[in-house]
Short mmCIF file of C-alpha atoms in Angstrom, two decimals:
data_model
loop_
_atom_site.label_atom_id
_atom_site.label_comp_id
_atom_site.label_asym_id
_atom_site.label_seq_id
_atom_site.Cartn_x
_atom_site.Cartn_y
_atom_site.Cartn_z
CA MET A 27 95.92 71.13 101.02
CA ALA A 28 98.40 70.45 98.21
CA ASN A 29 99.26 74.15 97.99
CA ALA A 30 99.73 74.32 101.76
CA ALA A 31 102.06 71.32 101.62
CA ARG A 32 104.14 73.01 98.94
CA ASP A 33 104.30 76.21 101.00
CA ASP A 34 105.53 74.28 104.03
CA ALA A 35 108.14 72.56 101.86
CA SER A 36 109.32 76.03 100.78
CA GLY A 37 109.74 76.96 104.42
CA LEU A 38 107.41 79.98 104.24
CA SER A 39 106.07 81.28 107.51
CA GLU A 40 102.40 82.08 108.01
CA GLN A 41 103.20 85.79 107.82
CA GLN A 42 105.13 85.35 104.58
CA ARG A 43 102.23 83.46 103.04
CA MET A 44 99.82 86.21 104.13
CA ILE A 45 102.02 88.91 102.58
CA ARG A 46 102.27 86.93 99.35
CA GLU A 47 98.50 86.48 99.21
CA SER A 48 97.92 90.17 99.87
CA ALA A 49 100.34 91.12 97.09
CA ARG A 50 98.69 88.59 94.76
CA LYS A 51 95.27 90.11 95.47
CA VAL A 52 96.38 93.65 94.60
CA ALA A 53 98.30 92.37 91.57
CA ARG A 54 95.40 90.41 90.13
CA GLU A 55 92.56 92.77 91.01
CA VAL A 56 94.20 96.18 90.43
CA ILE A 57 97.41 95.88 88.41
CA ALA A 58 96.77 93.07 85.90
CA PRO A 59 93.45 94.36 84.45
CA THR A 60 95.08 97.62 83.27
CA ALA A 61 98.49 96.22 82.26
CA ALA A 62 97.90 95.88 78.50
CA ALA A 63 96.36 99.34 78.15
CA ARG A 64 99.12 100.86 80.22
CA ASP A 65 101.75 99.14 78.07
CA ALA A 66 100.16 100.57 74.92
CA SER A 67 99.87 104.12 76.28
CA ARG A 68 103.15 104.08 78.25
CA ALA A 69 101.24 105.57 81.17
CA TRP A 70 102.70 105.94 84.67
CA PRO A 71 100.67 103.69 87.04
CA THR A 72 99.47 106.34 89.51
CA ALA A 73 96.35 104.51 90.67
CA GLU A 74 98.12 101.16 90.88
CA LEU A 75 100.95 102.57 93.01
CA LYS A 76 98.39 104.15 95.33
CA ALA A 77 96.73 100.75 95.74
CA LEU A 78 100.11 99.24 96.61
CA ALA A 79 100.78 102.05 99.09
CA ASP A 80 97.35 101.66 100.69
CA ALA A 81 98.11 97.95 101.19
CA GLY A 82 101.48 98.74 102.80
CA PHE A 83 103.75 97.65 99.94
CA MET A 84 105.49 100.96 99.16
CA GLY A 85 107.28 100.87 102.49
CA MET A 86 107.93 97.15 102.76
CA LEU A 87 111.54 97.48 103.92
CA VAL A 88 110.99 100.64 105.96
CA PRO A 89 110.86 100.03 109.74
CA GLU A 90 107.45 100.26 111.36
CA SER A 91 108.61 103.18 113.51
CA TYR A 92 108.79 105.30 110.34
CA GLY A 93 105.45 104.16 108.92
CA GLY A 94 106.69 101.16 106.95
CA ALA A 95 105.85 97.48 107.07
CA GLY A 96 109.23 96.33 108.40
CA ALA A 97 108.93 93.17 106.31
CA ASP A 98 111.68 90.57 105.93
CA PHE A 99 113.53 90.23 102.64
CA VAL A 100 111.90 86.90 101.71
CA SER A 101 108.46 88.50 102.02
CA TYR A 102 109.66 91.39 99.87
CA CYS A 103 110.80 89.02 97.10
CA LEU A 104 107.52 87.11 97.22
CA ALA A 105 105.60 90.38 96.80
CA LEU A 106 107.88 91.43 93.93
CA GLU A 107 107.21 88.12 92.16
CA GLU A 108 103.44 88.62 92.45
CA ILE A 109 103.50 92.23 91.26
CA SER A 110 105.81 91.41 88.34
CA ALA A 111 103.55 88.55 87.26
CA ALA A 112 100.85 91.16 86.71
CA ASP A 113 103.06 93.88 85.21
CA ALA A 114 106.86 93.75 85.19
CA GLY A 115 107.04 97.51 84.76
CA VAL A 116 105.14 98.11 87.99
CA GLY A 117 107.45 95.52 89.56
CA THR A 118 110.49 97.58 88.52
CA ILE A 119 109.02 100.81 89.93
CA PHE A 120 108.21 98.97 93.17
CA HIS A 121 111.68 97.41 93.35
CA VAL A 122 113.68 100.58 92.75
CA HIS A 123 111.49 102.58 95.14
CA ASN A 124 111.70 100.06 97.97
CA LEU A 125 115.29 98.87 97.59
CA GLY A 126 117.21 101.68 95.95
CA GLY A 127 115.20 104.31 97.75
CA GLY A 128 113.63 103.22 101.03
CA LEU A 129 116.13 100.59 102.12
CA SER A 130 119.13 102.76 101.22
CA VAL A 131 117.78 105.54 103.43
CA ALA A 132 116.78 103.16 106.24
CA ARG A 133 120.27 101.62 106.31
CA ASN A 134 122.40 104.75 106.00
CA ALA A 135 120.50 107.87 107.05
CA THR A 136 120.76 109.78 110.29
CA GLU A 137 117.76 109.78 112.62
CA ALA A 138 116.77 113.26 111.43
CA GLN A 139 116.97 112.16 107.79
CA LYS A 140 114.88 109.06 108.46
CA GLN A 141 112.18 111.15 110.14
CA ARG A 142 112.29 113.57 107.22
CA TRP A 143 112.14 111.12 104.32
CA LEU A 144 110.93 107.64 105.22
CA PRO A 145 107.29 108.27 106.24
CA ALA A 146 106.48 109.96 102.92
CA MET A 147 108.24 107.16 101.02
CA ALA A 148 106.30 104.50 102.91
CA ARG A 149 103.04 106.26 101.99
CA GLY A 150 104.09 106.31 98.34
CA GLU A 151 104.06 110.11 98.33
CA LYS A 152 107.76 110.31 97.43
CA ILE A 153 108.86 107.78 94.81
CA GLY A 154 112.47 106.69 95.22
CA ALA A 155 115.20 106.54 92.58
CA PHE A 156 118.91 105.67 92.68
CA LEU A 157 121.18 107.57 90.30
CA ILE A 158 124.39 105.65 89.64
CA THR A 159 124.65 104.55 85.96
CA GLU A 160 126.13 107.04 83.50
CA PRO A 161 126.28 107.11 79.67
CA HIS A 162 129.81 105.62 79.68
CA ALA A 163 129.81 103.86 83.05
CA GLY A 164 127.44 100.99 83.71
CA SER A 165 129.02 98.01 85.42
CA ASP A 166 132.31 99.94 85.67
CA THR A 167 131.28 102.06 88.64
CA GLY A 168 134.85 103.27 89.15
CA ALA A 169 134.53 105.24 85.90
CA LEU A 170 131.69 107.48 87.15
CA LYS A 171 132.28 111.12 86.21
CA THR A 172 129.48 112.98 88.01
CA ARG A 173 131.06 115.45 90.44
CA ALA A 174 129.86 116.92 93.72
CA ASP A 175 132.14 119.85 94.50
CA ALA A 176 132.19 121.32 97.99
CA ASN A 177 130.74 124.82 98.02
CA GLY A 178 130.18 126.69 101.25
CA ASP A 179 128.00 124.55 103.53
CA GLY A 180 127.04 122.12 100.77
CA PHE A 181 127.85 120.71 97.35
CA VAL A 182 127.28 121.58 93.71
CA VAL A 183 126.56 118.53 91.56
CA ASN A 184 127.27 118.30 87.82
CA GLY A 185 127.00 115.28 85.53
CA VAL A 186 124.65 113.03 83.58
CA LYS A 187 122.96 109.88 84.80
CA GLN A 188 121.59 107.32 82.35
CA PHE A 189 118.88 104.60 82.44
CA ILE A 190 117.41 105.89 85.70
CA SER A 191 114.27 104.02 86.70
CA ASN A 192 111.73 106.32 88.39
CA GLY A 193 114.02 109.27 87.65
CA ALA A 194 111.34 111.36 85.97
CA GLN A 195 108.78 110.80 88.76
CA ALA A 196 111.12 110.69 91.74
CA GLY A 197 110.29 112.60 94.89
CA LEU A 198 113.54 111.39 96.46
CA ALA A 199 116.61 110.58 94.39
CA ILE A 200 119.93 109.31 95.71
CA ILE A 201 122.92 110.46 93.64
CA VAL A 202 126.32 108.77 93.58
CA ALA A 203 128.90 111.44 92.79
CA ARG A 204 132.65 111.86 93.01
CA THR A 205 133.75 114.24 95.77
CA ASP A 206 137.49 113.48 95.66
CA ALA A 207 139.14 112.62 92.35
CA THR A 208 142.30 111.37 94.10
CA ALA A 209 140.74 108.90 96.54
CA GLY A 210 139.67 106.08 94.20
CA ASN A 211 136.63 104.20 95.50
CA HIS A 212 136.81 106.27 98.70
CA GLY A 213 136.18 109.41 96.69
CA PHE A 214 132.45 108.87 96.10
CA THR A 215 129.61 110.28 98.17
CA THR A 216 125.85 109.71 98.06
CA LEU A 217 123.60 112.76 98.24
CA VAL A 218 119.82 113.06 98.36
CA VAL A 219 117.75 115.45 96.25
CA GLU A 220 113.99 115.92 96.43
CA PRO A 221 112.78 116.71 92.89
CA PRO A 222 111.57 118.93 91.44
CA ALA A 223 114.67 120.97 92.09
CA GLN A 224 116.64 123.53 90.11
CA GLY A 225 119.53 121.71 88.48
CA TYR A 226 117.75 118.33 88.40
CA VAL A 227 116.70 118.06 84.74
CA VAL A 228 114.81 115.18 83.12
CA ALA A 229 116.65 115.31 79.80
CA ARG A 230 114.92 112.37 78.12
CA ILE A 231 112.48 109.52 78.70
CA GLU A 232 113.82 106.46 76.88
CA GLN A 233 111.71 104.66 74.25
CA LYS A 234 112.15 101.01 75.23
CA LEU A 235 111.42 97.53 73.93
CA GLY A 236 109.37 96.63 77.00
CA GLN A 237 108.34 97.66 80.50
CA HIS A 238 106.72 100.77 79.07
CA THR A 239 105.07 101.50 82.42
CA ALA A 240 108.45 101.84 84.17
CA HIS A 241 109.74 105.12 82.78
CA THR A 242 113.51 105.18 82.34
CA ALA A 243 115.13 108.60 82.15
CA GLN A 244 118.35 110.38 81.43
CA ILE A 245 118.90 112.91 84.22
CA ALA A 246 121.13 115.95 83.76
CA LEU A 247 122.54 117.34 86.98
CA ASP A 248 123.36 120.92 86.06
CA GLY A 249 124.65 122.99 88.95
CA LEU A 250 122.41 121.17 91.42
CA ARG A 251 122.99 122.67 94.87
CA LEU A 252 122.52 120.44 97.90
CA PRO A 253 123.15 121.27 101.57
CA ARG A 254 125.51 119.14 103.62
CA GLU A 255 122.57 117.69 105.57
CA ASN A 256 121.55 115.95 102.34
CA VAL A 257 124.66 113.74 102.39
CA LEU A 258 123.58 110.12 102.93
CA GLY A 259 126.12 108.34 105.11
CA ASP A 260 129.63 109.72 105.27
CA VAL A 261 131.44 111.89 102.76
CA GLY A 262 133.62 109.39 100.87
CA GLY A 263 131.37 106.47 101.78
CA GLY A 264 129.19 106.49 98.67
CA TYR A 265 130.86 103.58 96.93
CA ARG A 266 130.23 101.32 99.91
CA ILE A 267 126.56 102.32 99.98
CA ALA A 268 126.21 101.70 96.24
CA MET A 269 127.86 98.29 96.43
CA SER A 270 126.12 97.16 99.63
CA GLY A 271 122.79 96.66 97.90
CA LEU A 272 123.99 94.67 94.90
CA SER A 273 123.11 91.19 96.18
CA ASP A 274 119.71 92.37 97.40
CA GLY A 275 118.99 93.91 94.02
CA ARG A 276 120.04 90.84 92.06
CA VAL A 277 117.91 88.47 94.10
CA GLY A 278 115.02 90.89 93.62
CA ILE A 279 115.46 90.75 89.83
CA ALA A 280 115.47 86.95 90.06
CA ALA A 281 112.10 87.15 91.82
CA GLN A 282 110.83 89.54 89.17
CA ALA A 283 111.96 87.22 86.35
CA VAL A 284 110.24 84.27 88.02
CA GLY A 285 107.04 86.31 88.25
CA VAL A 286 107.00 87.11 84.53
CA ALA A 287 107.93 83.53 83.60
CA ARG A 288 105.14 82.20 85.82
CA ALA A 289 102.63 84.49 84.12
CA ALA A 290 103.79 83.25 80.71
CA LEU A 291 103.54 79.63 81.85
CA GLU A 292 100.00 80.15 83.14
CA ALA A 293 98.98 81.84 79.90
CA ALA A 294 100.43 78.95 77.88
CA GLN A 295 98.67 76.36 80.03
CA ASN A 296 95.33 78.12 79.65
CA TYR A 297 95.75 78.44 75.90
CA ALA A 298 96.82 74.79 75.53
CA ARG A 299 93.64 73.68 77.34
CA GLU A 300 91.39 75.79 75.12
CA ARG A 301 93.02 75.41 71.70
CA THR A 302 91.95 72.25 69.94
CA ILE A 303 93.33 70.30 67.02
CA GLY A 304 91.41 67.32 65.71
CA GLY A 305 88.78 67.77 68.41
CA ALA A 306 91.26 67.55 71.33
CA PRO A 307 93.11 70.24 73.33
CA ILE A 308 96.70 70.69 72.24
CA MET A 309 97.63 70.10 75.89
CA GLU A 310 97.11 66.41 75.10
CA LYS A 311 99.80 66.49 72.42
CA GLN A 312 103.04 65.19 73.86
CA ALA A 313 105.13 67.89 72.19
CA VAL A 314 103.12 70.61 73.93
CA ALA A 315 102.77 68.76 77.24
CA PHE A 316 106.49 68.09 77.47
CA ARG A 317 107.33 71.71 76.65
CA LEU A 318 104.98 72.88 79.42
CA ALA A 319 106.53 70.35 81.82
CA GLU A 320 110.01 71.72 81.10
CA MET A 321 108.79 75.28 81.60
CA ALA A 322 107.13 74.41 84.92
CA ALA A 323 110.26 72.67 86.18
CA GLN A 324 112.46 75.65 85.34
CA VAL A 325 110.14 78.18 86.99
CA ASP A 326 109.95 76.11 90.18
CA VAL A 327 113.71 75.61 90.38
CA ALA A 328 114.37 79.32 89.87
CA ARG A 329 111.87 80.21 92.59
CA GLN A 330 113.40 77.83 95.11
CA TYR A 331 116.89 79.20 94.42
CA TYR A 332 115.93 82.86 94.75
CA LEU A 333 114.19 82.02 98.05
CA TYR A 334 117.39 80.30 99.20
CA ALA A 335 119.46 83.37 98.31
CA ALA A 336 116.90 85.70 99.92
CA ARG A 337 117.16 83.74 103.18
CA LEU A 338 120.94 84.12 103.10
CA ILE A 339 120.53 87.87 102.75
CA GLU A 340 117.99 87.92 105.57
CA ALA A 341 120.50 86.05 107.75
CA GLY A 342 123.21 88.63 106.99
CA GLU A 343 125.39 86.19 105.06
CA ASN A 344 127.82 87.26 102.36
CA CYS A 345 126.16 85.70 99.34
CA ALA A 346 127.49 87.46 96.25
CA LYS A 347 127.86 84.13 94.43
CA GLU A 348 124.39 82.87 95.35
CA ALA A 349 122.79 86.19 94.38
CA ALA A 350 124.58 86.08 91.03
CA ILE A 351 123.45 82.49 90.43
CA ALA A 352 119.87 83.39 91.31
CA LYS A 353 119.78 86.31 88.88
CA LEU A 354 121.66 84.53 86.09
CA TYR A 355 119.53 81.40 86.17
CA ALA A 356 116.19 83.13 86.67
CA SER A 357 116.69 85.78 83.99
CA GLU A 358 118.00 83.34 81.38
CA MET A 359 115.24 80.87 82.26
CA ALA A 360 112.51 83.52 82.08
CA GLU A 361 113.43 84.64 78.58
CA LYS A 362 113.25 81.04 77.34
CA VAL A 363 109.98 80.27 79.15
CA CYS A 364 108.35 83.39 77.72
CA SER A 365 109.57 82.47 74.24
CA ASP A 366 108.23 78.93 74.64
CA ALA A 367 104.89 80.32 75.80
CA LEU A 368 104.70 82.44 72.67
CA GLN A 369 105.52 79.38 70.55
CA ILE A 370 102.69 77.39 72.14
CA HIS A 371 100.31 80.20 71.20
CA GLY A 372 101.47 80.04 67.59
CA GLY A 373 100.54 83.11 65.55
CA TYR A 374 98.30 84.41 68.32
CA GLY A 375 101.31 84.71 70.59
CA TYR A 376 102.81 87.27 68.23
CA VAL A 377 99.89 89.69 68.40
CA ARG A 378 98.83 91.98 71.21
CA ASP A 379 95.44 90.35 71.70
CA PHE A 380 97.31 87.91 73.96
CA PRO A 381 99.72 88.90 76.75
CA VAL A 382 102.67 86.66 75.94
CA GLU A 383 104.28 89.05 73.46
CA ARG A 384 104.35 91.65 76.27
CA TYR A 385 105.93 89.14 78.63
CA CYS A 386 108.67 88.47 76.07
CA ARG A 387 109.40 92.19 75.72
CA ASP A 388 109.21 92.96 79.43
CA VAL A 389 111.42 90.12 80.65
CA ARG A 390 114.34 90.69 78.26
CA VAL A 391 115.86 93.47 80.37
CA CYS A 392 116.18 91.13 83.37
CA LYS A 393 119.35 89.83 81.70
CA ILE A 394 120.77 93.36 81.58
CA TYR A 395 119.98 95.51 84.61
CA GLU A 396 121.43 94.95 88.09
CA GLY A 397 124.46 93.51 86.26
CA ALA A 398 124.25 91.81 82.86
CA SER A 399 124.45 88.02 82.58
CA ASP A 400 128.17 87.98 81.82
CA ILE A 401 128.84 90.10 84.91
CA GLN A 402 127.01 87.44 86.94
CA ARG A 403 129.15 84.73 85.32
CA LEU A 404 132.25 86.74 86.22
CA ILE A 405 131.15 86.98 89.87
CA ILE A 406 130.33 83.27 90.04
CA SER A 407 133.64 82.25 88.44
CA ARG A 408 135.62 84.42 90.87
CA ASN A 409 133.91 82.64 93.77
CA LEU A 410 134.56 79.09 92.55
#
């Protein structure tokens, strides 16, 4: 009853609670048991993604008419929190596929393109990726150098994309490229490629601090030929498409950070109940109890704020500031909570027999991708 009361206070609908519980079930029964081994081997989670697809989570934001779940954005964030609590790397794959891939197509594609691409994405048969970042252009999207030159009835794409989540396993990749060097932000176009394809080269898989499951690639686009029917949206409209999903993505990362922080908090609570000093659990020591109380408060506040921002997005509100606050607070909070969880474990927190060292590694990137923390501060300050 207490949990139900808290759910009602959060304003979750019955359907949203059911989706969260379904995601929690898959996360705990399928994803979590293999997370440590997958982290050690850096293995792509093929079986885990199939389980998510079978449960309807790989097409969460795809309309039902194309085989998706047609879920609302709050439900999506709740599912992302649950999946990330089990394995943040799987959470990143899920997030990029659903938001950067499926939602981008659902929002901007023609009817023929939707029929062609969305059903396979919803079934998890085509993993989505979004190719925007370049070696010398991260937050400065105006400095992108990848070109798509008109050639006959299509385009030839040349350039290098960096830090591309899902890039090496993508079955559908959306490329942001410059089609008119004189048109500023109106000179970018988004194009869709279905790897493997000649000219789409996985140049490198990055060796990362954490999230080993979520492969991050450098993609070389070397004379990649794409027909005009693979343009997503309008020629010259690529910058708008790229920017339109920023708030969604940032709130999603806030949900992911909350998921990892919650997992670290639960691990610390369990350890503090079992570890004894002087015949009593360390949970009874005020220093430990107060640290856990602070962690719990921060996790709950971050969750309530990302839900608030997610509801604004669902309502169609312009919420750049709120999305930036959600990501900034949740990502900064999550790194501290994971560090505090490791501290409560003492020396055991530093070894891989316990999961908290993985949480610390996995959550660190939440302060970097989808706009680093100082970018979020810049956005917030401009909206004051």
